Coordinates of C-alpha atoms in Angstrom, one line a residue:
Chain A
M29 CA -28.4 -131.9 -35.6
A30 CA -31.0 -129.1 -34.1
S31 CA -33.8 -130.4 -33.6
S32 CA -34.1 -133.9 -35.6
D33 CA -33.6 -135.9 -32.7
I34 CA -37.6 -134.5 -31.3
V35 CA -39.5 -137.4 -33.0
Q36 CA -41.0 -136.2 -36.0
Y37 CA -44.7 -137.6 -37.5
Q38 CA -44.3 -139.0 -41.0
T39 CA -47.1 -137.1 -42.3
P40 CA -47.7 -137.5 -45.9
L41 CA -47.2 -133.7 -46.4
R42 CA -44.1 -134.3 -44.9
K43 CA -42.9 -137.4 -46.9
I44 CA -43.6 -135.4 -49.6
G45 CA -41.2 -132.5 -48.5
N46 CA -38.5 -135.1 -47.9
I47 CA -38.7 -136.7 -51.7
L48 CA -38.0 -133.1 -53.1
I49 CA -35.7 -132.4 -50.3
G50 CA -34.0 -135.6 -51.6
V51 CA -34.5 -135.2 -55.3
F52 CA -32.7 -131.0 -54.5
L53 CA -30.0 -132.5 -52.8
A54 CA -29.1 -134.7 -55.7
I55 CA -29.6 -132.6 -58.3
Y56 CA -27.1 -129.9 -56.4
L57 CA -24.7 -133.2 -55.9
V58 CA -25.1 -134.2 -59.4
W59 CA -24.4 -130.2 -60.6
T60 CA -21.6 -130.4 -58.3
L61 CA -19.6 -133.8 -60.0
L62 CA -20.5 -133.5 -63.2
T63 CA -17.8 -130.7 -63.9
F64 CA -15.4 -133.0 -62.0
L65 CA -16.9 -135.9 -64.4
M66 CA -17.2 -133.8 -67.5
M67 CA -13.2 -133.1 -66.8
F68 CA -11.8 -136.7 -66.4
V69 CA -13.9 -138.2 -68.8
S70 CA -12.8 -135.6 -71.6
S71 CA -8.9 -136.5 -70.6
L72 CA -8.8 -139.6 -72.0
K73 CA -10.7 -139.2 -75.1
D74 CA -9.5 -139.0 -78.3
L75 CA -10.5 -135.5 -80.8
L76 CA -12.9 -136.4 -82.8
E77 CA -15.0 -138.2 -79.7
A78 CA -14.6 -135.6 -77.4
F79 CA -16.4 -133.0 -80.2
K80 CA -19.1 -135.6 -80.6
L81 CA -22.6 -134.2 -79.4
P82 CA -25.8 -135.5 -79.8
A83 CA -28.8 -133.3 -81.7
V84 CA -30.3 -130.6 -79.5
G85 CA -33.2 -132.5 -77.3
D86 CA -32.1 -135.8 -78.0
W87 CA -32.1 -136.6 -74.4
A88 CA -31.0 -140.6 -75.4
G89 CA -28.0 -139.3 -77.1
V90 CA -26.4 -138.8 -73.6
T91 CA -24.9 -142.3 -73.6
M92 CA -22.8 -141.1 -76.5
F93 CA -20.7 -139.0 -73.8
F94 CA -19.3 -142.3 -72.5
D95 CA -19.1 -144.2 -76.1
F96 CA -15.3 -144.0 -76.6
T97 CA -11.9 -145.6 -76.6
P98 CA -9.6 -144.2 -73.9
T99 CA -6.4 -143.3 -74.3
L100 CA -4.3 -141.7 -72.6
R101 CA -2.1 -139.6 -75.1
H102 CA -3.2 -136.4 -73.4
Y103 CA -1.2 -136.8 -70.3
E104 CA 1.5 -138.5 -72.8
N105 CA 1.8 -135.4 -74.6
L106 CA 1.5 -133.7 -71.5
F107 CA 5.2 -134.9 -69.2
L108 CA 7.1 -136.1 -73.3
D109 CA 6.4 -132.9 -75.0
K110 CA 4.9 -130.3 -73.1
N111 CA 7.3 -130.3 -70.1
F112 CA 5.0 -130.8 -67.7
G113 CA 7.0 -132.6 -65.4
T114 CA 8.8 -129.3 -64.8
Y115 CA 6.5 -126.9 -64.1
M116 CA 5.4 -129.4 -61.8
M117 CA 8.1 -128.6 -60.0
N118 CA 7.8 -125.2 -59.8
S119 CA 4.7 -125.6 -58.4
I120 CA 5.5 -127.6 -55.9
I121 CA 8.3 -125.5 -55.2
S122 CA 6.8 -122.3 -55.3
A123 CA 4.0 -123.2 -53.4
G124 CA 5.6 -125.2 -51.0
G125 CA 8.5 -122.7 -50.6
S126 CA 6.6 -119.7 -49.8
A127 CA 3.9 -122.3 -47.5
I128 CA 7.2 -123.3 -44.9
I129 CA 8.4 -120.2 -45.1
S130 CA 4.9 -118.4 -44.1
V131 CA 4.2 -121.1 -41.3
V132 CA 8.2 -120.9 -39.5
L133 CA 7.8 -116.3 -39.5
G134 CA 3.7 -117.4 -39.0
S135 CA 4.2 -119.6 -36.6
M136 CA 6.5 -117.2 -34.5
C137 CA 5.3 -114.2 -34.9
A138 CA 2.2 -115.4 -33.9
Y139 CA 3.5 -116.9 -30.5
A140 CA 4.4 -113.9 -29.5
L141 CA 1.5 -111.9 -30.8
S142 CA -0.7 -114.0 -28.3
R143 CA 1.7 -114.0 -25.4
T144 CA 2.0 -110.4 -25.3
E145 CA 0.1 -107.3 -24.9
F146 CA 1.4 -103.9 -26.1
R147 CA -0.1 -100.6 -27.3
G148 CA -1.5 -100.9 -30.7
K149 CA -1.7 -104.7 -30.9
K150 CA -5.2 -104.3 -32.4
D151 CA -3.7 -102.0 -35.3
L152 CA -1.0 -104.3 -36.0
L153 CA -3.4 -107.5 -36.2
F154 CA -5.6 -105.7 -38.9
W155 CA -2.9 -104.2 -40.8
I156 CA -1.2 -107.9 -41.1
I157 CA -4.9 -108.8 -41.9
S158 CA -5.3 -106.2 -44.3
T159 CA -2.7 -107.4 -46.7
R160 CA -4.1 -110.7 -47.5
M161 CA -7.6 -108.8 -48.5
A162 CA -5.7 -106.5 -50.7
P163 CA -7.2 -107.0 -54.4
V164 CA -4.1 -109.6 -56.0
V165 CA -4.7 -107.0 -59.2
A166 CA -3.7 -104.3 -57.1
V167 CA -0.9 -105.3 -55.0
M168 CA 0.9 -107.0 -58.3
V169 CA 1.0 -103.3 -60.4
P170 CA 4.1 -102.0 -57.4
L171 CA 5.0 -105.8 -56.9
Y172 CA 5.5 -106.7 -60.5
A173 CA 7.6 -102.8 -61.2
I174 CA 9.8 -103.5 -57.4
F175 CA 10.7 -107.4 -58.6
R176 CA 11.3 -105.9 -62.0
N177 CA 14.3 -104.1 -60.2
F178 CA 15.3 -106.5 -58.3
E179 CA 15.3 -109.0 -61.2
L180 CA 13.3 -111.4 -59.4
V181 CA 10.6 -111.3 -62.1
G182 CA 10.2 -114.9 -63.8
T183 CA 12.3 -116.6 -60.9
L184 CA 11.3 -119.3 -58.5
P185 CA 12.4 -116.9 -55.4
G186 CA 10.2 -114.4 -56.7
L187 CA 7.2 -116.5 -57.1
I188 CA 7.7 -117.5 -53.6
L189 CA 7.7 -114.1 -52.1
A190 CA 5.0 -113.0 -53.8
Y191 CA 3.0 -116.3 -52.5
T192 CA 4.3 -115.0 -49.3
T193 CA 2.2 -111.5 -49.4
F194 CA -1.1 -113.4 -49.4
N195 CA 0.0 -116.4 -46.9
L196 CA 2.3 -114.9 -44.0
P197 CA -0.4 -112.9 -43.3
F198 CA -3.0 -115.8 -43.0
A199 CA -0.4 -118.0 -41.2
I200 CA 0.3 -115.1 -38.6
W201 CA -3.9 -114.7 -38.1
I202 CA -5.0 -118.2 -37.9
L203 CA -2.2 -119.3 -35.7
K204 CA -2.7 -117.2 -33.4
G205 CA -5.8 -118.6 -32.3
F206 CA -3.8 -121.7 -32.0
F207 CA -1.6 -120.5 -29.2
D208 CA -4.5 -118.2 -27.8
N209 CA -5.7 -121.8 -26.8
V210 CA -2.9 -122.8 -25.3
P211 CA -2.5 -121.8 -21.9
Y212 CA 0.5 -120.1 -20.2
S213 CA 1.1 -122.1 -17.3
I214 CA 2.2 -125.1 -19.3
E215 CA 5.5 -122.6 -20.4
E216 CA 5.3 -121.4 -17.2
A217 CA 5.8 -125.1 -15.4
Q218 CA 8.3 -126.0 -18.0
M219 CA 10.1 -122.5 -16.7
C220 CA 10.0 -123.7 -13.1
D221 CA 11.0 -126.5 -14.0
G222 CA 14.5 -125.1 -15.6
A223 CA 13.5 -124.6 -19.6
N224 CA 14.8 -121.7 -20.8
R225 CA 12.2 -119.4 -22.7
F226 CA 13.3 -121.5 -26.1
E227 CA 12.7 -125.1 -24.8
A228 CA 9.4 -124.0 -23.4
F229 CA 7.8 -122.7 -26.4
V230 CA 9.5 -125.3 -28.3
S231 CA 7.6 -127.6 -25.4
I232 CA 3.9 -126.5 -26.7
L233 CA 4.4 -127.6 -30.5
P234 CA 3.1 -130.5 -30.4
L235 CA 0.0 -128.9 -29.3
V236 CA -0.7 -127.0 -31.6
A237 CA 1.0 -129.5 -34.3
P238 CA -1.6 -130.6 -35.9
G239 CA -3.5 -127.2 -36.6
I240 CA 0.5 -126.3 -38.0
G241 CA 0.4 -129.1 -40.1
A242 CA -3.0 -128.1 -41.6
F243 CA -2.2 -124.7 -42.0
L244 CA 1.2 -125.5 -44.6
I245 CA -1.4 -127.3 -45.9
L246 CA -3.2 -124.3 -47.1
C247 CA -1.0 -122.4 -47.3
V248 CA 0.3 -124.8 -50.6
L249 CA -3.5 -125.2 -51.9
F250 CA -3.7 -121.4 -52.2
G251 CA -0.1 -121.5 -53.4
W252 CA -0.9 -124.2 -56.2
N253 CA -3.7 -122.5 -57.2
D254 CA -3.1 -119.3 -57.9
F255 CA -2.7 -118.1 -61.8
L256 CA -2.5 -114.5 -61.5
F257 CA 0.9 -113.7 -60.4
A258 CA 2.4 -116.8 -61.4
S259 CA 1.2 -115.6 -64.8
I260 CA 3.0 -112.1 -64.7
I261 CA 5.2 -112.6 -61.3
G262 CA 6.2 -116.5 -62.7
S263 CA 6.6 -115.4 -66.4
G264 CA 9.5 -116.4 -68.1
G265 CA 11.4 -118.9 -66.4
A266 CA 8.8 -120.0 -63.3
K267 CA 5.9 -121.4 -65.3
T268 CA 3.8 -123.1 -62.3
L269 CA 0.9 -125.6 -63.8
P270 CA -2.2 -123.3 -63.7
V271 CA -0.2 -120.9 -66.3
A272 CA 1.0 -123.6 -68.6
T273 CA -2.6 -125.0 -68.6
K274 CA -3.8 -121.2 -69.4
E275 CA -1.6 -121.7 -72.4
L276 CA -2.4 -124.9 -73.7
V277 CA -5.4 -122.2 -75.6
Q278 CA -3.9 -120.7 -78.5
P279 CA -6.1 -118.8 -80.6
Q280 CA -5.2 -121.2 -83.9
N281 CA -5.2 -124.5 -81.7
I282 CA -7.1 -125.0 -78.4
Q283 CA -5.7 -128.6 -77.2
W284 CA -8.6 -129.5 -75.5
G285 CA -7.8 -132.9 -74.2
S286 CA -4.0 -131.9 -73.3
I287 CA -6.1 -129.0 -71.1
M288 CA -8.6 -131.7 -69.4
A289 CA -5.4 -133.8 -68.2
A290 CA -3.9 -130.5 -67.0
G291 CA -6.8 -130.1 -65.2
V292 CA -7.0 -133.3 -64.1
V293 CA -3.3 -133.3 -62.8
T294 CA -3.5 -129.6 -61.1
T295 CA -6.8 -130.5 -59.2
M296 CA -5.8 -134.2 -58.4
P297 CA -3.4 -133.6 -55.6
M298 CA -4.9 -130.6 -54.3
M299 CA -8.0 -132.3 -53.7
F300 CA -6.8 -135.2 -51.7
L301 CA -4.5 -132.8 -49.5
G302 CA -7.9 -130.4 -48.9
L303 CA -9.8 -133.4 -48.0
L304 CA -7.3 -134.0 -45.8
V305 CA -7.4 -130.6 -43.8
R306 CA -11.2 -130.0 -44.2
R307 CA -12.1 -129.6 -40.4
Y308 CA -9.6 -127.0 -40.8
L309 CA -11.3 -125.6 -44.2
V310 CA -13.4 -123.1 -42.7
T311 CA -11.4 -121.1 -40.6
G312 CA -8.7 -121.3 -43.3
L313 CA -11.0 -119.5 -46.0
T314 CA -12.2 -117.4 -43.9
M315 CA -9.0 -115.9 -41.9
G316 CA -10.7 -117.0 -38.7
A317 CA -13.6 -115.6 -38.7
V318 CA -15.4 -118.5 -38.8
R319 CA -15.2 -122.4 -36.9
E320 CA -15.8 -125.2 -37.4
Chain B
M19 CA 3.5 -106.7 -16.8
Q20 CA 2.2 -110.4 -17.8
T21 CA -1.4 -109.5 -17.7
T22 CA -3.3 -113.0 -18.3
L23 CA -1.3 -114.8 -16.0
T24 CA -3.9 -114.2 -13.3
N25 CA -3.6 -117.6 -11.3
G26 CA -6.0 -118.8 -14.0
I27 CA -8.3 -116.1 -13.7
A28 CA -9.3 -114.5 -16.6
E29 CA -8.6 -111.3 -16.9
G30 CA -11.9 -109.9 -17.5
Q31 CA -13.4 -111.4 -14.7
L32 CA -10.9 -109.5 -12.2
T33 CA -11.9 -106.5 -14.1
N34 CA -15.9 -107.1 -13.4
A35 CA -14.4 -107.7 -9.7
A36 CA -12.6 -104.8 -8.8
K37 CA -15.3 -103.0 -10.5
L38 CA -17.9 -104.5 -8.2
A39 CA -15.8 -104.2 -5.3
N40 CA -14.9 -100.7 -6.7
V41 CA -10.8 -100.7 -6.0
S42 CA -8.3 -100.7 -8.6
K43 CA -7.5 -104.0 -10.1
D44 CA -3.9 -103.9 -8.4
Q45 CA -5.8 -103.4 -5.7
F46 CA -8.3 -106.0 -5.8
R47 CA -5.8 -108.4 -6.2
M48 CA -3.7 -107.9 -3.3
S49 CA -6.7 -107.9 -0.4
N50 CA -7.5 -110.5 -2.3
G51 CA -4.1 -112.8 -2.4
I52 CA -4.8 -113.3 -5.9
R53 CA -1.0 -114.1 -7.2
V54 CA -0.1 -112.4 -10.3
I55 CA 2.1 -114.8 -11.7
D56 CA 4.5 -111.9 -12.7
Y57 CA 7.1 -114.8 -13.2
Q58 CA 9.8 -114.5 -10.8
P59 CA 13.0 -116.7 -12.3
T60 CA 13.2 -119.5 -10.0
S61 CA 15.9 -121.1 -12.4
R62 CA 19.2 -119.0 -14.4
H63 CA 17.4 -118.3 -17.1
A64 CA 15.1 -115.5 -17.4
A65 CA 11.4 -114.3 -18.2
P66 CA 10.6 -113.6 -21.4
S67 CA 10.5 -110.2 -21.6
N68 CA 8.7 -107.5 -24.2
R69 CA 12.5 -107.9 -26.3
Y70 CA 12.1 -111.2 -26.8
Y71 CA 8.4 -111.6 -28.1
L72 CA 9.8 -108.4 -30.1
W73 CA 12.4 -110.7 -31.8
L74 CA 10.0 -113.2 -32.5
I75 CA 7.3 -110.3 -34.3
L76 CA 10.2 -108.9 -35.8
P77 CA 10.6 -111.0 -38.7
A78 CA 7.4 -111.5 -39.9
V79 CA 6.7 -108.4 -40.0
I80 CA 9.6 -106.9 -41.4
V81 CA 9.2 -109.6 -44.3
L82 CA 5.4 -108.3 -44.7
A83 CA 6.2 -104.3 -44.8
C84 CA 8.7 -104.8 -47.6
I85 CA 6.4 -107.0 -49.8
T86 CA 2.9 -105.3 -48.8
L87 CA 4.0 -102.1 -47.4
Y88 CA 6.8 -100.8 -49.8
P89 CA 4.8 -101.9 -52.7
F90 CA 1.7 -99.9 -51.2
F91 CA 3.4 -96.7 -51.5
W92 CA 5.2 -97.5 -54.7
L93 CA 1.5 -97.5 -56.0
I94 CA 0.7 -94.4 -54.4
W95 CA 4.0 -92.8 -56.0
M96 CA 3.2 -94.7 -59.1
S97 CA -0.3 -93.2 -58.9
F98 CA 1.5 -90.2 -60.0
H99 CA 3.7 -90.2 -62.3
K100 CA 3.8 -91.1 -65.7
V101 CA 5.4 -94.8 -65.2
D102 CA 8.4 -96.2 -67.6
M103 CA 10.9 -98.7 -66.9
M104 CA 13.5 -97.6 -69.0
R105 CA 13.4 -93.6 -68.4
G106 CA 12.6 -93.4 -64.9
D107 CA 9.0 -91.4 -63.4
I108 CA 7.6 -88.9 -64.6
W109 CA 5.6 -86.2 -62.4
N110 CA 2.3 -85.9 -64.7
N111 CA 0.1 -83.3 -62.5
F112 CA -3.0 -85.8 -61.4
A113 CA -3.4 -87.0 -65.1
N114 CA -4.1 -90.4 -63.9
W115 CA -6.3 -89.3 -61.6
R116 CA -8.1 -86.6 -63.8
R117 CA -8.2 -89.5 -66.5
L118 CA -10.0 -91.6 -64.3
L119 CA -13.0 -88.8 -63.6
G120 CA -14.3 -89.2 -67.2
D121 CA -13.3 -93.4 -68.2
R122 CA -16.5 -94.8 -68.8
S123 CA -14.7 -97.5 -68.7
F124 CA -13.4 -97.3 -64.8
G125 CA -17.2 -96.5 -64.5
N126 CA -18.8 -99.2 -65.7
G127 CA -16.2 -101.6 -64.5
W128 CA -16.9 -100.5 -60.6
Y129 CA -21.0 -101.3 -62.3
L130 CA -20.2 -104.2 -63.3
L131 CA -18.1 -105.5 -60.4
L132 CA -21.3 -104.6 -57.8
K133 CA -23.7 -105.9 -60.1
Y134 CA -21.4 -109.4 -60.3
S135 CA -21.0 -109.6 -57.3
A136 CA -24.4 -108.9 -56.2
M137 CA -25.4 -112.0 -58.2
C138 CA -23.1 -114.3 -56.9
M139 CA -23.7 -113.5 -53.4
I140 CA -27.5 -113.9 -54.0
M141 CA -27.6 -117.1 -55.8
E142 CA -24.6 -118.1 -53.0
V143 CA -26.4 -117.0 -50.3
G144 CA -29.4 -118.4 -50.9
L145 CA -28.6 -121.9 -52.3
G146 CA -26.1 -122.1 -49.3
V147 CA -28.3 -121.8 -46.6
L148 CA -30.6 -123.7 -48.1
L149 CA -28.5 -126.6 -48.4
A150 CA -27.2 -126.1 -45.2
V151 CA -30.4 -125.9 -43.3
I152 CA -30.8 -129.2 -45.4
L153 CA -27.5 -130.7 -44.6
N154 CA -27.8 -130.2 -40.8
R155 CA -30.4 -132.9 -40.5
S156 CA -29.5 -134.9 -42.8
K157 CA -27.7 -137.8 -42.2
Y158 CA -25.8 -138.3 -44.2
E159 CA -24.0 -134.2 -43.4
K160 CA -20.1 -135.7 -43.2
A161 CA -20.1 -137.4 -46.7
L162 CA -22.4 -135.2 -48.7
V163 CA -20.0 -132.0 -47.3
T164 CA -17.4 -133.6 -48.1
L165 CA -18.8 -134.0 -52.0
F166 CA -19.6 -130.6 -52.0
L167 CA -16.5 -129.6 -51.1
M168 CA -14.6 -130.3 -54.2
P169 CA -15.2 -127.1 -56.5
M170 CA -13.5 -125.2 -53.7
M171 CA -10.0 -127.1 -54.7
M172 CA -9.8 -126.8 -58.0
A173 CA -7.5 -124.2 -59.1
P174 CA -9.9 -121.5 -60.1
V175 CA -8.6 -121.1 -63.7
V176 CA -8.8 -124.4 -64.6
A177 CA -12.2 -124.3 -63.2
G178 CA -12.5 -121.2 -65.7
L179 CA -11.0 -123.5 -68.5
V180 CA -13.7 -126.8 -68.0
W181 CA -16.5 -124.2 -67.8
Y182 CA -15.2 -122.7 -71.0
Y183 CA -14.9 -126.2 -72.7
L184 CA -18.7 -126.9 -71.5
Y185 CA -20.0 -123.4 -72.4
N186 CA -18.8 -124.0 -75.9
S187 CA -21.4 -123.5 -78.4
T188 CA -20.3 -126.3 -80.9
F189 CA -19.0 -129.1 -78.7
G190 CA -19.6 -127.8 -75.1
W191 CA -22.2 -130.7 -73.1
Y192 CA -23.3 -127.3 -70.9
H193 CA -24.6 -125.7 -74.2
W194 CA -26.2 -128.6 -74.9
L195 CA -28.0 -129.7 -72.1
M196 CA -29.1 -125.7 -71.7
Q197 CA -30.4 -125.8 -75.6
S198 CA -32.5 -129.1 -75.3
A199 CA -34.0 -127.7 -71.9
G200 CA -34.7 -125.0 -74.1
I201 CA -33.3 -122.4 -71.6
L202 CA -31.0 -121.1 -74.5
G203 CA -32.1 -120.1 -78.1
E204 CA -29.2 -120.3 -80.8
K205 CA -27.4 -117.5 -78.2
S206 CA -23.9 -119.2 -77.1
I207 CA -23.4 -118.7 -74.0
L208 CA -20.3 -116.4 -73.5
G209 CA -20.7 -114.6 -76.6
D210 CA -23.6 -113.1 -76.1
T211 CA -23.6 -109.9 -73.5
G212 CA -27.0 -110.3 -72.2
T213 CA -25.5 -114.2 -70.9
A214 CA -21.9 -114.1 -70.6
M215 CA -22.6 -112.6 -67.2
W216 CA -24.8 -115.1 -66.1
G217 CA -22.1 -117.8 -67.4
I218 CA -19.5 -116.1 -64.8
V219 CA -21.9 -116.3 -62.1
I220 CA -22.4 -119.8 -62.7
V221 CA -19.0 -120.8 -62.3
D222 CA -18.3 -118.5 -59.6
V223 CA -21.6 -120.4 -57.9
W224 CA -20.6 -123.2 -58.7
Q225 CA -17.1 -123.2 -56.6
W226 CA -18.1 -120.9 -54.3
T227 CA -21.1 -122.0 -52.7
P228 CA -19.6 -125.0 -50.6
L229 CA -18.0 -121.9 -48.7
I230 CA -21.4 -120.7 -47.7
I231 CA -22.2 -124.2 -47.1
L232 CA -19.6 -124.8 -44.4
I233 CA -19.7 -121.3 -43.0
T234 CA -23.6 -121.5 -42.5
L235 CA -23.0 -125.0 -40.7
A236 CA -20.7 -123.6 -38.5
G237 CA -23.3 -121.2 -37.4
M238 CA -26.1 -123.9 -37.0
K239 CA -24.0 -125.5 -34.7
R240 CA -24.0 -122.4 -32.4
V241 CA -27.9 -121.6 -32.8
P242 CA -28.5 -121.9 -28.7
R243 CA -30.6 -125.5 -28.3
D244 CA -32.6 -124.0 -25.4
Q245 CA -33.5 -121.4 -27.4
L246 CA -34.8 -124.0 -30.0
E247 CA -36.2 -126.1 -27.5
A248 CA -38.1 -123.7 -25.8
S249 CA -39.6 -122.3 -28.7
M250 CA -40.7 -125.6 -29.7
V251 CA -42.5 -126.3 -26.0
D252 CA -44.0 -123.1 -27.3
G253 CA -45.7 -124.5 -30.3
A254 CA -43.5 -123.0 -32.9
G255 CA -43.2 -125.1 -35.8
D256 CA -40.5 -125.5 -38.3
W257 CA -40.6 -122.3 -40.4
R258 CA -41.2 -120.4 -36.7
N259 CA -38.3 -122.1 -35.5
F260 CA -36.0 -121.1 -38.9
F261 CA -37.1 -117.6 -38.7
Q262 CA -37.3 -116.3 -35.7
I263 CA -34.2 -118.3 -34.0
T264 CA -32.2 -120.1 -36.4
L265 CA -32.0 -117.1 -38.7
P266 CA -31.5 -114.4 -36.3
N267 CA -28.3 -116.6 -34.8
L268 CA -27.0 -116.8 -38.3
Y269 CA -26.9 -112.8 -39.2
P270 CA -23.4 -112.9 -37.8
F271 CA -21.7 -116.0 -40.1
L272 CA -24.0 -114.6 -43.3
L273 CA -22.4 -110.8 -43.2
I274 CA -19.0 -112.2 -42.6
A275 CA -19.7 -115.1 -45.7
I276 CA -21.1 -112.1 -47.3
L277 CA -18.3 -109.5 -46.5
L278 CA -16.0 -111.9 -47.7
R279 CA -17.2 -113.3 -50.9
F280 CA -17.0 -109.5 -52.0
M281 CA -13.3 -109.0 -51.2
D282 CA -12.8 -112.6 -52.8
N283 CA -14.3 -111.4 -56.1
F284 CA -12.6 -108.3 -55.5
R285 CA -9.5 -110.4 -55.3
F286 CA -9.6 -113.1 -57.6
I287 CA -10.2 -112.5 -61.5
D288 CA -8.6 -116.2 -62.7
A289 CA -11.8 -117.5 -63.8
L290 CA -13.2 -114.5 -65.4
L291 CA -10.4 -113.8 -67.5
V292 CA -9.9 -117.4 -69.1
L293 CA -14.1 -117.4 -69.7
T294 CA -14.6 -114.0 -71.2
G295 CA -11.6 -112.2 -70.7
G296 CA -14.1 -109.2 -69.7
G297 CA -15.9 -109.8 -73.6
P298 CA -18.1 -109.3 -75.2
A299 CA -18.1 -105.8 -76.0
N300 CA -17.3 -105.3 -72.2
S301 CA -20.3 -106.7 -70.7
T302 CA -17.6 -108.6 -67.5
K303 CA -15.1 -106.0 -67.3
I304 CA -16.0 -105.5 -64.5
L305 CA -13.0 -103.6 -62.6
P306 CA -10.4 -106.0 -62.0
T307 CA -10.4 -107.4 -65.1
Y308 CA -10.4 -103.9 -66.7
L309 CA -7.5 -103.1 -64.3
F310 CA -5.6 -106.1 -65.6
D311 CA -5.9 -104.9 -68.9
V312 CA -4.7 -101.3 -68.1
S313 CA -1.7 -102.7 -66.3
F314 CA -0.6 -105.5 -67.6
Q315 CA -2.1 -105.4 -71.8
F316 CA -1.2 -101.7 -72.4
F317 CA 1.8 -101.5 -69.8
K318 CA -0.3 -98.3 -68.4
L319 CA 1.0 -99.1 -64.7
G320 CA 0.4 -95.0 -63.3
R321 CA -3.3 -95.3 -64.8
G322 CA -3.1 -98.8 -63.4
A323 CA -2.0 -97.8 -59.7
A324 CA -4.9 -95.3 -59.5
I325 CA -7.3 -97.5 -60.3
A326 CA -5.7 -99.8 -58.0
L327 CA -5.9 -97.8 -55.2
T328 CA -9.4 -97.1 -55.8
L329 CA -10.1 -100.3 -55.5
L330 CA -7.8 -101.1 -52.1
L331 CA -10.0 -98.0 -50.4
V332 CA -13.0 -100.2 -51.1
T333 CA -11.7 -103.4 -50.2
I334 CA -9.7 -102.1 -46.7
I335 CA -13.5 -99.9 -46.1
L336 CA -15.0 -103.9 -46.6
G337 CA -12.1 -105.4 -44.6
M338 CA -12.3 -102.7 -41.2
I339 CA -16.5 -103.7 -41.2
L340 CA -15.7 -107.2 -41.3
V341 CA -13.7 -107.1 -38.4
K342 CA -16.5 -104.6 -36.6
V343 CA -18.4 -107.6 -37.0
F344 CA -16.1 -110.6 -35.9
E345 CA -15.4 -108.6 -32.5
S346 CA -19.1 -106.8 -31.8
P347 CA -20.7 -109.2 -29.5
A348 CA -23.5 -110.0 -32.1
G349 CA -20.6 -111.3 -33.8
K350 CA -18.6 -113.4 -31.0
V351 CA -18.2 -116.4 -33.8
N352 CA -14.6 -116.8 -33.3
Q353 CA -14.7 -117.6 -28.9
E354 CA -16.6 -120.5 -28.4
G355 CA -15.0 -124.0 -28.7
N356 CA -13.2 -125.1 -31.8

């Protein structure tokens, strides 16, 4: 609200401007939501209905889009024939497992980094964050070779480790910011009262708990949405939802209805979780460089 | 020992005060009776020592080293060898690197990557800043931002698949929409070398403009009010206000946003793999996609490693600039509040 509370006079020109702004916002909003609407509606459409299009330029024909009998058979197909229950479980385990490991190790490390000074700390921090900036494809070439040696390819532990490559640096970097905001005097007071240093550490955890919880969710989001690692490292035994969805695209037979249904299944939980941690989203996606 | 523990006085302030008094920090502390809490243990428990912190830092660093540093050196090793899973790696006399020199797909990959990133960036930043300015004065800011955020939660590969469906030239609604609007002739968006790049750029813009909106909004909350008010009193209009005060204050934020999006375009190729896979006729084969093909389609892991290293190098340079911006006085965006 930078300047809106300074009285503005509704000159005719301004009125027109406001209307134009409103129209622009509406168009952008429709554009944002249309893809979701299309995905959702198409997941309920039968094959024939999904492929119906009005003639080019027949704007009135757009109503055709909503003219269908909804069916749940694509969802049934996914879970009854296509084993999506298993893939969903794989997604939950790999994304959740990596998130938990990253946040536990990350908060320990972040806490210590926030409370101590040493030479080369800056370099250490840069190294940590640089591992998260590395292109996934570039990291994957050697990681694949190494994981093959350790027989981790196609396993859930392998996938969890792979996700940890981008989740752990992120957790350290962000959580350090949270611990920096907690004054040391709180722990000090605890220790004067006879708490040992571990108890002192535990005593400040409630203060950072909301942040830690939010970053747990963000780590889950990153793992859940990952495709490249899952398709290479997880190929074989540890298929996740995005990979399974992509596999519904086959050269001869693209099962669009099922793909859209799988898209809904993959997107919905993360949409919910993502909006839950909305406040931390900027911090998370920008590696803490910008806070809201 | 613990430098930050000076009775509520920030380290920086102490340094400044000591400088003014022209004495060393310790002398200043002592002469002014500022108690430094080095924590003399009053209980049987010892004060946190550096070793205690070391034990907390170590597990994370070891795990990170195993999954990033070790692969990194492995990557360098691989780039000098013909990688053969069965017979072991064979030194091949810089062949991987020499091949890059004459590799047209490699040069083309870099060119397309920069072109793709630049196209995304111009559209995302333009649209994002415009929307942020509008939202910043809107009554419905919160609700609208929440709705705008939705694309960011979608897995990029799913986004790619849905757009692929909607772009389809026989039953895709977006294709129909564009044809009906007269933008597109008989061409299909992803099947034509002239429009395929636009096809993938638009998906990126759809998914990531919200991030620019968010960053810009966060930046706009930090524009000093007194500057805005002073300039209002001077009779500056909205436009002048925006260009002379708001925008300069936004620069560090925008720079961070741009660097991050650049790095992400280097990082993720999920949507692109689904949409065009680099085609048609290599017109969207940006470097990461080419790298993916070399490594995981043709399994030339050695050559892939050399390409990956060039990509890593550029990303690290971008990252260093990012950290510099972030630490520079102008870019102190992280410091105030939460």
